[in-house]
Coordinates of N, CA and C in Angstrom, one line a residue:
Chain S
X1 N -6.1 34.7 -11.4 CA -5.6 34.5 -10.0 C -6.5 35.0 -9.0
X2 N -7.0 34.2 -8.1 CA -8.0 34.6 -7.1 C -7.4 35.4 -6.0
X3 N -6.1 35.2 -5.8 CA -5.5 35.9 -4.6 C -5.4 35.0 -3.4
X4 N -6.0 33.8 -3.5 CA -5.9 32.8 -2.4 C -4.8 31.8 -2.8
X5 N -3.8 31.6 -1.9 CA -2.8 30.7 -2.2 C -2.8 29.4 -1.4
X6 N -2.5 28.3 -1.9 CA -2.4 27.1 -1.2 C -1.1 26.3 -1.5
X7 N -0.6 25.8 -0.5 CA 0.6 24.9 -0.7 C 0.5 23.7 0.2
X8 N 1.0 22.5 -0.3 CA 1.6 22.4 -1.6 C 0.6 22.2 -2.7
X9 N 0.9 22.1 -3.9 CA 0.0 21.9 -5.0 C -0.4 20.4 -5.1
X10 N 0.6 19.6 -4.9 CA 0.4 18.2 -4.9 C 1.1 17.6 -3.7
X11 N 0.5 16.5 -3.2 CA 1.1 15.8 -2.0 C 0.8 14.3 -2.2
X12 N 1.9 13.5 -2.1 CA 1.7 12.1 -2.2 C 2.3 11.5 -0.9
X13 N 1.5 10.7 -0.2 CA 1.9 10.1 1.0 C 1.4 8.8 1.2
X14 N 1.7 8.1 2.3 CA 1.3 6.8 2.6 C 0.2 6.7 3.6
X15 N -0.5 5.6 3.7 CA -1.5 5.4 4.7 C -0.9 5.5 6.1
X16 N -1.7 6.1 7.0 CA -1.2 6.2 8.4 C -0.4 7.4 8.6
X17 N 0.0 8.1 7.6 CA 0.8 9.3 7.8 C -0.1 10.6 8.1
X18 N 0.6 11.7 8.4 CA 0.0 12.9 8.7 C 0.5 14.0 7.8
X19 N -0.4 14.9 7.3 CA 0.1 15.9 6.4 C -0.6 17.2 6.9
X20 N 0.0 18.3 6.5 CA -0.5 19.7 6.7 C -0.6 20.4 5.4
X21 N -1.8 21.0 5.2 CA -2.1 21.8 4.0 C -2.2 23.2 4.5
X22 N -1.7 24.1 3.7 CA -1.6 25.5 4.1 C -2.4 26.4 3.1
X23 N -3.0 27.4 3.7 CA -3.8 28.4 2.9 C -3.5 29.8 3.3
X24 N -3.3 30.7 2.4 CA -3.3 32.1 2.7 C -4.4 32.8 2.0
X25 N -5.3 33.4 2.8 CA -6.5 34.1 2.1 C -6.1 35.3 1.4
X26 N -7.1 35.8 0.6 CA -6.9 37.1 -0.1 C -6.7 38.2 1.0
X27 N -6.0 39.2 0.6 CA -5.7 40.3 1.5 C -7.0 40.9 1.9
X28 N -7.2 41.1 3.2 CA -8.4 41.7 3.8 C -9.5 40.7 4.1
X29 N -9.4 39.5 3.6 CA -10.4 38.5 3.9 C -10.2 37.9 5.3
X30 N -11.2 37.8 6.1 CA -11.1 37.3 7.5 C -11.6 35.8 7.6
X31 N -12.5 35.4 6.6 CA -13.0 34.1 6.7 C -12.3 33.1 5.8
X32 N -12.0 31.9 6.3 CA -11.4 30.9 5.5 C -12.2 29.6 5.6
X33 N -12.4 29.0 4.5 CA -13.2 27.8 4.4 C -12.4 26.7 3.8
X34 N -12.6 25.4 4.3 CA -11.9 24.3 3.8 C -13.0 23.3 3.2
X35 N -12.7 22.8 2.0 CA -13.5 21.9 1.3 C -12.7 20.7 0.9
X36 N -13.4 19.5 0.8 CA -12.8 18.3 0.2 C -13.6 18.0 -1.0
X37 N -12.9 17.7 -2.1 CA -13.6 17.2 -3.3 C -13.0 15.9 -3.8
X38 N -13.7 14.8 -3.6 CA -13.2 13.5 -4.0 C -13.5 13.4 -5.5
X39 N -12.9 12.3 -6.1 CA -13.0 12.1 -7.6 C -14.5 12.2 -8.0
X40 N -14.8 13.0 -8.9 CA -16.1 13.1 -9.5 C -17.2 13.4 -8.5
X41 N -16.8 14.0 -7.4 CA -17.8 14.4 -6.3 C -17.9 15.9 -6.2
X42 N -18.9 16.3 -5.6 CA -19.1 17.7 -5.3 C -18.2 18.2 -4.2
X43 N -18.4 19.4 -3.8 CA -17.6 20.0 -2.7 C -18.3 19.6 -1.4
X44 N -17.5 19.1 -0.5 CA -17.9 18.8 0.8 C -17.3 19.8 1.7
X45 N -18.1 20.6 2.4 CA -17.6 21.6 3.3 C -17.0 20.9 4.5
X46 N -15.9 21.3 4.9 CA -15.2 20.8 6.1 C -15.3 21.7 7.3
X47 N -14.8 22.9 7.2 CA -14.7 23.7 8.4 C -14.5 25.2 7.9
X48 N -15.0 26.1 8.8 CA -14.8 27.5 8.5 C -14.2 28.2 9.7
X49 N -13.3 29.2 9.5 CA -12.8 30.0 10.5 C -13.0 31.5 10.1
X50 N -13.2 32.3 11.1 CA -13.4 33.7 10.9 C -12.5 34.4 12.0
X51 N -11.5 35.1 11.5 CA -10.6 35.9 12.3 C -10.1 35.1 13.5
X52 N -9.7 33.9 13.1 CA -9.0 33.1 14.1 C -9.9 32.1 14.9
X53 N -11.2 32.3 14.8 CA -12.1 31.5 15.5 C -12.8 30.5 14.6
X54 N -13.0 29.3 15.1 CA -13.8 28.3 14.4 C -15.3 28.8 14.4
X55 N -15.9 28.8 13.2 CA -17.3 29.3 13.2 C -18.3 28.3 12.7
X56 N -17.9 27.4 11.9 CA -18.8 26.3 11.4 C -18.1 25.1 11.1
X57 N -18.7 23.9 11.4 CA -18.1 22.7 11.0 C -19.1 21.9 10.1
X58 N -18.5 21.3 9.1 CA -19.3 20.4 8.2 C -18.9 19.0 8.4
X59 N -18.7 18.3 7.3 CA -18.4 16.9 7.4 C -16.9 16.6 7.6
X60 N -16.4 17.1 8.7 CA -15.0 17.0 9.0 C -14.8 15.8 9.9
X61 N -13.9 14.9 9.5 CA -13.6 13.7 10.3 C -12.8 14.1 11.6
X62 N -12.9 13.3 12.6 CA -12.1 13.6 13.8 C -10.6 13.5 13.6
X63 N -10.2 12.8 12.6 CA -8.8 12.7 12.2 C -8.2 14.0 11.6
X64 N -9.2 14.9 11.3 CA -8.8 16.1 10.6 C -9.0 17.3 11.6
X65 N -8.1 18.2 11.5 CA -8.2 19.4 12.3 C -7.7 20.6 11.6
X66 N -8.1 21.8 12.0 CA -7.7 23.0 11.3 C -7.5 24.1 12.3
X67 N -6.8 25.1 11.9 CA -6.7 26.3 12.7 C -6.4 27.5 11.8
X68 N -6.7 28.7 12.3 CA -6.4 29.9 11.6 C -5.5 30.8 12.5
X69 N -4.4 31.2 12.0 CA -3.4 31.9 12.8 C -3.7 33.4 12.8
X70 N -3.0 34.1 13.7 CA -3.2 35.6 13.8 C -2.9 36.3 12.5
X71 N -2.1 35.8 11.7 CA -1.9 36.5 10.4 C -2.9 36.0 9.3
X72 N -3.9 35.3 9.8 CA -5.1 34.8 9.0 C -4.8 33.6 8.1
X73 N -3.6 33.2 8.0 CA -3.4 32.0 7.2 C -4.0 30.8 8.0
X74 N -4.3 29.8 7.2 CA -4.9 28.6 7.9 C -4.2 27.4 7.5
X75 N -4.3 26.4 8.4 CA -3.7 25.1 8.1 C -4.7 24.0 8.4
X76 N -4.8 23.0 7.5 CA -5.6 21.8 7.7 C -4.7 20.7 7.9
X77 N -4.9 20.0 9.0 CA -4.1 18.9 9.4 C -4.9 17.6 9.2
X78 N -4.3 16.7 8.5 CA -5.0 15.4 8.2 C -4.1 14.3 8.8
X79 N -4.6 13.5 9.7 CA -3.8 12.4 10.3 C -4.3 11.1 10.1
X80 N -3.5 10.1 10.4 CA -3.9 8.6 10.2 C -4.6 8.5 8.8
X81 N -3.9 8.9 7.8 CA -4.5 9.0 6.5 C -4.9 7.6 6.0
X82 N -6.0 7.6 5.3 CA -6.5 6.4 4.7 C -6.6 6.7 3.2
X83 N -6.7 5.5 2.4 CA -6.8 5.7 1.0 C -8.0 6.6 0.5
X84 N -9.1 6.5 1.3 CA -10.2 7.3 0.9 C -10.1 8.8 1.2
X85 N -9.0 9.2 1.8 CA -8.7 10.6 2.0 C -8.1 11.3 0.8
X86 N -7.8 10.5 -0.2 CA -7.2 11.0 -1.5 C -8.3 11.9 -2.1
X87 N -8.0 13.2 -2.3 CA -9.0 14.1 -2.8 C -8.3 15.4 -3.2
X88 N -9.0 16.3 -3.7 CA -8.6 17.7 -3.9 C -9.1 18.5 -2.8
X89 N -8.2 19.2 -2.1 CA -8.6 20.0 -0.9 C -8.5 21.5 -1.3
X90 N -9.7 22.1 -1.2 CA -9.7 23.6 -1.5 C -9.8 24.4 -0.2
X91 N -9.1 25.5 -0.3 CA -9.3 26.6 0.6 C -10.0 27.7 -0.1
X92 N -10.9 28.4 0.6 CA -11.6 29.5 0.0 C -11.6 30.6 1.1
X93 N -11.6 31.9 0.6 CA -11.7 33.0 1.6 C -12.7 34.0 1.1
X94 N -13.2 34.7 2.1 CA -14.2 35.8 1.8 C -14.0 36.8 2.9
X95 N -14.5 38.1 2.7 CA -14.4 39.0 3.8 C -15.1 38.5 5.0
X96 N -16.3 37.9 4.9 CA -16.8 37.0 5.9 C -17.8 37.7 6.9
X97 N -17.9 39.0 6.9 CA -18.7 39.6 7.9 C -20.1 39.7 7.4
X98 N -21.0 39.0 8.1 CA -22.4 39.0 7.7 C -23.0 40.4 7.7
X99 N -23.8 40.7 6.8 CA -24.4 42.0 6.6 C -23.7 42.8 5.5
X100 N -22.7 42.2 4.9 CA -22.0 42.9 3.8 C -22.1 41.9 2.6
X101 N -21.9 42.4 1.4 CA -21.8 41.6 0.3 C -20.6 40.8 0.4
X102 N -20.7 39.5 0.2 CA -19.6 38.6 0.5 C -19.5 37.6 -0.7
X103 N -18.3 37.5 -1.2 CA -18.1 36.5 -2.3 C -16.9 35.6 -1.9
X104 N -17.0 34.4 -2.1 CA -16.0 33.4 -1.7 C -15.1 33.1 -2.9
X105 N -13.8 33.2 -2.7 CA -12.9 33.0 -3.8 C -12.0 31.8 -3.4
X106 N -11.7 30.9 -4.4 CA -11.1 29.7 -4.1 C -9.6 29.7 -4.5
X107 N -8.8 29.0 -3.7 CA -7.4 28.8 -4.0 C -7.3 27.7 -5.1
X108 N -6.1 27.4 -5.6 CA -6.0 26.4 -6.7 C -6.1 25.0 -6.2
X109 N -6.1 24.8 -4.9 CA -6.3 23.4 -4.4 C -5.0 22.7 -4.1
X110 N -5.1 21.7 -3.2 CA -4.0 20.8 -3.0 C -4.5 19.4 -3.3
X111 N -3.8 18.7 -4.3 CA -4.3 17.4 -4.6 C -3.5 16.4 -3.7
X112 N -4.2 15.7 -2.9 CA -3.6 14.7 -2.0 C -3.8 13.3 -2.5
X113 N -2.8 12.6 -2.6 CA -2.8 11.2 -3.0 C -2.3 10.3 -1.9
X114 N -3.1 9.4 -1.4 CA -2.7 8.5 -0.3 C -2.5 7.1 -0.9
X115 N -1.2 6.6 -0.8 CA -0.9 5.3 -1.4 C -0.9 4.2 -0.3
Chain X
X1 N -33.8 18.0 3.0 CA -34.1 18.5 1.7 C -32.8 19.3 1.2
X2 N -32.6 19.1 -0.1 CA -31.4 19.8 -0.7 C -31.7 21.3 -0.7
X3 N -30.7 22.0 -0.4 CA -30.8 23.5 -0.4 C -30.5 24.0 -1.8
X4 N -29.6 23.4 -2.5 CA -29.2 23.7 -3.8 C -29.4 22.5 -4.7
X5 N -30.2 22.6 -5.7 CA -30.4 21.5 -6.6 C -30.0 21.8 -8.0
X6 N -29.2 21.0 -8.6 CA -28.8 21.1 -10.0 C -29.2 19.8 -10.6
X7 N -30.3 19.8 -11.4 CA -30.9 18.6 -11.9 C -30.2 18.0 -13.1
X8 N -29.3 18.7 -13.7 CA -28.7 18.3 -15.0 C -27.3 17.8 -14.7
X9 N -27.0 16.5 -14.5 CA -25.7 16.0 -14.3 C -24.7 16.3 -15.4
X10 N -25.3 16.3 -16.7 CA -24.4 16.6 -17.8 C -25.2 17.2 -18.9
X11 N -24.5 18.0 -19.7 CA -25.2 18.7 -20.9 C -24.2 18.8 -22.0
X12 N -24.8 18.8 -23.2 CA -24.0 19.1 -24.4 C -24.6 20.3 -25.1
X13 N -23.7 21.1 -25.7 CA -24.1 22.3 -26.4 C -23.2 22.4 -27.7
X14 N -23.8 22.9 -28.7 CA -23.0 23.1 -29.9 C -22.2 24.4 -29.8
X15 N -21.0 24.5 -30.2 CA -20.2 25.7 -30.2 C -21.0 26.8 -30.8
X16 N -20.9 28.0 -30.2 CA -21.6 29.2 -30.6 C -23.1 29.3 -30.2
X17 N -23.6 28.2 -29.7 CA -25.0 28.2 -29.3 C -25.0 28.7 -27.8
X18 N -26.2 29.1 -27.4 CA -26.4 29.4 -25.9 C -26.9 28.2 -25.2
X19 N -26.6 28.2 -23.9 CA -27.0 27.1 -23.0 C -27.4 27.6 -21.7
X20 N -28.4 26.9 -21.1 CA -28.9 27.3 -19.8 C -28.6 26.1 -18.8
X21 N -28.0 26.4 -17.7 CA -27.7 25.4 -16.7 C -28.7 25.8 -15.5
X22 N -29.4 24.8 -15.1 CA -30.5 25.0 -14.1 C -29.9 24.9 -12.6
X23 N -30.5 25.7 -11.8 CA -30.3 25.7 -10.4 C -31.5 26.2 -9.6
X24 N -31.9 25.4 -8.7 CA -33.0 25.9 -7.8 C -32.5 25.8 -6.4
X25 N -33.0 26.6 -5.5 CA -32.5 26.8 -4.2 C -33.6 26.8 -3.2
X26 N -33.3 26.7 -1.9 CA -34.3 26.7 -0.8 C -33.6 27.4 0.4
X27 N -34.2 28.5 0.8 CA -33.7 29.2 2.0 C -34.9 30.0 2.6
X28 N -34.7 30.2 3.9 CA -35.7 31.1 4.6 C -35.0 32.4 5.0
X29 N -33.7 32.5 4.7 CA -32.9 33.7 4.9 C -33.4 34.8 3.9
X30 N -33.8 36.0 4.4 CA -34.3 37.0 3.4 C -33.1 37.6 2.6
X31 N -31.9 37.5 3.2 CA -30.8 38.1 2.5 C -29.8 37.1 2.2
X32 N -29.8 36.6 1.0 CA -28.9 35.6 0.5 C -28.3 35.9 -0.8
X33 N -27.3 35.2 -1.2 CA -26.6 35.4 -2.4 C -26.5 34.1 -3.2
X34 N -26.5 34.2 -4.5 CA -26.4 33.1 -5.4 C -25.2 33.3 -6.3
X35 N -24.4 32.2 -6.5 CA -23.2 32.2 -7.2 C -23.1 31.1 -8.2
X36 N -22.3 31.3 -9.2 CA -21.9 30.2 -10.1 C -20.4 30.2 -10.2
X37 N -19.9 28.9 -10.1 CA -18.5 28.7 -10.3 C -18.2 27.7 -11.4
X38 N -17.1 27.9 -12.0 CA -16.7 26.9 -13.1 C -15.5 26.2 -12.7
X39 N -15.5 24.9 -12.9 CA -14.3 24.1 -12.6 C -13.9 23.3 -13.8
X40 N -12.9 23.8 -14.5 CA -12.3 23.1 -15.7 C -11.6 21.8 -15.3
X41 N -11.2 21.1 -16.3 CA -10.5 19.8 -16.0 C -9.2 20.0 -15.2
X42 N -8.7 21.2 -15.2 CA -7.4 21.5 -14.5 C -7.7 21.5 -13.0
X43 N -9.0 21.7 -12.6 CA -9.3 21.6 -11.2 C -9.6 22.8 -10.4
X44 N -9.1 24.0 -10.9 CA -9.4 25.2 -10.1 C -10.9 25.6 -10.1
X45 N -11.3 26.3 -9.1 CA -12.7 26.8 -9.0 C -12.7 28.2 -9.3
X46 N -13.4 28.6 -10.4 CA -13.4 30.0 -10.9 C -14.7 30.6 -10.6
X47 N -14.7 31.7 -9.9 CA -15.9 32.5 -9.7 C -16.4 33.1 -11.0
X48 N -17.7 32.9 -11.3 CA -18.2 33.5 -12.6 C -19.2 34.7 -12.4
X49 N -20.1 34.5 -11.5 CA -21.2 35.5 -11.4 C -21.9 35.4 -10.1
X50 N -22.4 36.6 -9.6 CA -23.1 36.7 -8.3 C -24.4 37.4 -8.5
X51 N -25.4 36.9 -7.7 CA -26.8 37.6 -7.7 C -27.2 37.7 -6.3
X52 N -27.5 38.9 -5.8 CA -28.0 39.1 -4.5 C -29.5 39.0 -4.4
X53 N -30.0 38.6 -3.3 CA -31.5 38.4 -3.2 C -32.3 39.6 -3.4
X54 N -31.7 40.8 -3.1 CA -32.4 42.0 -3.3 C -32.1 42.8 -4.6
X55 N -31.3 42.2 -5.4 CA -30.9 42.8 -6.7 C -32.2 42.7 -7.6
X56 N -32.5 43.9 -8.1 CA -33.7 44.0 -9.0 C -33.4 43.4 -10.4
X57 N -32.2 43.6 -10.8 CA -31.9 43.2 -12.2 C -31.1 41.9 -12.2
X58 N -31.2 41.1 -13.2 CA -30.4 39.9 -13.4 C -28.9 40.3 -13.6
X59 N -28.0 39.5 -12.9 CA -26.6 39.8 -13.1 C -26.1 39.3 -14.4
X60 N -25.2 40.1 -15.0 CA -24.5 39.7 -16.2 C -23.0 40.0 -16.1
X61 N -22.2 39.1 -16.6 CA -20.8 39.2 -16.7 C -20.3 38.7 -18.0
X62 N -20.1 39.6 -19.0 CA -19.7 39.1 -20.3 C -20.7 38.2 -20.9
X63 N -20.2 37.0 -21.2 CA -21.1 36.0 -21.9 C -22.0 35.2 -20.8
X64 N -21.8 35.5 -19.6 CA -22.6 34.9 -18.5 C -23.7 35.8 -18.0
X65 N -24.9 35.2 -17.9 CA -26.0 35.9 -17.2 C -26.7 35.0 -16.3
X66 N -27.2 35.5 -15.3 CA -28.0 34.7 -14.3 C -29.4 35.1 -14.4
X67 N -30.2 34.1 -14.7 CA -31.7 34.3 -14.8 C -32.3 34.0 -13.5
X68 N -32.5 35.1 -12.7 CA -32.9 35.0 -11.3 C -34.5 35.2 -11.3
X69 N -35.1 34.1 -10.8 CA -36.6 34.1 -10.7 C -36.9 33.8 -9.2
X70 N -37.0 34.9 -8.4 CA -37.1 34.8 -7.0 C -38.3 34.0 -6.5
X71 N -39.4 34.2 -7.1 CA -40.6 33.5 -6.6 C -40.5 32.0 -6.9
X72 N -39.8 31.7 -8.0 CA -39.6 30.2 -8.3 C -38.4 29.7 -7.6
X73 N -37.6 30.5 -7.0 CA -36.4 30.1 -6.3 C -35.5 29.4 -7.3
X74 N -35.3 30.1 -8.4 CA -34.4 29.5 -9.4 C -33.3 30.6 -9.8
X75 N -32.2 30.1 -10.1 CA -31.0 31.0 -10.5 C -30.2 30.3 -11.6
X76 N -30.8 30.3 -12.7 CA -30.2 29.6 -13.8 C -29.1 30.4 -14.5
X77 N -28.0 29.7 -14.9 CA -26.9 30.3 -15.6 C -27.1 30.2 -17.1
X78 N -27.0 31.3 -17.8 CA -27.0 31.3 -19.2 C -25.7 31.7 -19.8
X79 N -25.1 30.8 -20.6 CA -23.9 31.1 -21.3 C -24.2 31.3 -22.8
X80 N -23.9 32.5 -23.2 CA -24.2 32.8 -24.6 C -23.0 32.5 -25.5
X81 N -23.2 32.2 -26.7 CA -22.1 32.0 -27.7 C -21.1 31.0 -27.1
X82 N -21.4 29.8 -26.8 CA -20.6 28.8 -26.2 C -19.2 28.7 -26.9
X83 N -18.2 28.5 -26.2 CA -16.9 28.2 -26.7 C -16.3 26.9 -26.2
X84 N -15.4 26.3 -26.9 CA -14.9 25.0 -26.5 C -14.3 25.1 -25.1
X85 N -13.7 26.3 -24.8 CA -13.1 26.5 -23.4 C -14.2 26.5 -22.3
X86 N -15.5 26.5 -22.7 CA -16.5 26.5 -21.6 C -16.8 25.1 -21.1
X87 N -16.2 24.1 -21.8 CA -16.4 22.7 -21.3 C -15.8 22.6 -19.9
X88 N -16.6 22.3 -19.0 CA -16.2 22.3 -17.6 C -17.4 21.8 -16.7
X89 N -17.1 21.6 -15.4 CA -18.1 21.4 -14.4 C -18.5 22.8 -13.9
X90 N -19.8 22.9 -13.7 CA -20.4 24.2 -13.2 C -21.1 24.0 -11.9
X91 N -20.8 24.7 -10.9 CA -21.4 24.6 -9.6 C -22.2 25.9 -9.3
X92 N -23.5 25.6 -8.8 CA -24.3 26.7 -8.3 C -24.1 26.7 -6.8
X93 N -24.1 27.8 -6.2 CA -23.9 27.9 -4.7 C -24.7 29.0 -4.2
X94 N -25.1 28.9 -2.9 CA -25.9 29.9 -2.2 C -25.2 30.3 -0.9
X95 N -25.2 31.5 -0.6 CA -24.7 32.1 0.6 C -25.9 32.4 1.5
X96 N -25.9 31.9 2.8 CA -26.8 32.3 3.8 C -26.1 32.9 5.0
X97 N -26.8 33.5 5.8 CA -26.2 33.9 7.1 C -26.3 32.8 8.0
X98 N -25.1 32.3 8.5 CA -25.1 31.2 9.4 C -25.5 31.6 10.8
X99 N -25.7 30.6 11.7 CA -26.1 30.8 13.1 C -24.9 31.5 13.9
X100 N -23.7 31.4 13.3 CA -22.6 32.0 14.0 C -22.4 33.4 13.7
X101 N -23.3 34.0 12.8 CA -23.2 35.4 12.5 C -22.3 35.7 11.3
X102 N -21.7 34.6 10.8 CA -20.9 34.8 9.6 C -21.6 34.0 8.5
X103 N -21.0 34.0 7.3 CA -21.7 33.4 6.2 C -21.5 31.9 6.1
X104 N -22.5 31.3 5.5 CA -22.4 29.8 5.2 C -22.7 29.7 3.7
X105 N -21.9 28.8 3.1 CA -22.0 28.6 1.7 C -22.4 27.1 1.4
X106 N -23.4 27.0 0.5 CA -23.8 25.6 0.2 C -23.7 25.5 -1.3
X107 N -23.2 24.3 -1.7 CA -22.9 24.1 -3.2 C -23.9 23.0 -3.7
X108 N -24.2 23.1 -4.9 CA -24.9 22.0 -5.6 C -23.9 20.9 -6.1
X109 N -24.5 19.9 -6.7 CA -23.7 18.8 -7.1 C -23.0 19.0 -8.4
X110 N -23.4 20.0 -9.1 CA -22.7 20.4 -10.4 C -23.3 19.8 -11.6
X111 N -23.0 20.5 -12.7 CA -23.5 20.1 -14.1 C -22.2 20.1 -14.9
X112 N -22.0 19.0 -15.6 CA -20.8 18.9 -16.5 C -21.3 19.3 -17.9
X113 N -20.7 20.4 -18.4 CA -21.0 20.9 -19.7 C -19.9 20.5 -20.7
X114 N -20.4 20.0 -21.8 CA -19.4 19.7 -22.9 C -19.9 20.5 -24.1
X115 N -18.9 21.3 -24.6 CA -19.2 22.1 -25.8 C -18.6 21.3 -27.1
X116 N -19.5 21.1 -28.0 CA -19.1 20.4 -29.2 C -18.7 21.3 -30.4
X117 N -17.7 20.9 -31.0 CA -17.2 21.7 -32.2 C -18.1 21.5 -33.4

């Protein structure tokens, strides 16, 4: 158990809908990262937050947004869903402060299926 | 240019044999970290081993060791005495200091390892 939690574990929805994925980082970790992994694909970095602030953006679609709350949990919002959004969405956390040894730990993932 | 390159999309190894999974990287950050993660068919990403750029010795964690060759920019994962449960996708990753002052992680495309009985 990495200490990172993600809910829900599975999500099935229809095209055009909106969903919210939730992540709670490990205790003490300030950085949260979101990744998308499509079938047989590598990890695509989406976005990173550090202590409530957005710090880096990757290949995140405009239909997707995220935020990190004062209690450091994070939510990834996916809207106007398309079939191609079906994927495994990972949250990862790390202490995050540059200049220190930092290791990223992953949550179990949320498997999103868009029908 | 790819920052993390895993040239072996798939590999087979006989049970109880050792196997090396290749990873090369490219960075200009003098202080970086290298990681290996395992992703079994169940989907979770499991942290295996870490090597810091300033570490003098190769990292080891049980049956896992990281063959770190800094001048060649390679960070190969060695799994000794392979077990059937080692069958999984393996990802090499690098941590750099991002422009925002926090860390940035870059992942390779992965190597799928199959251990044969």
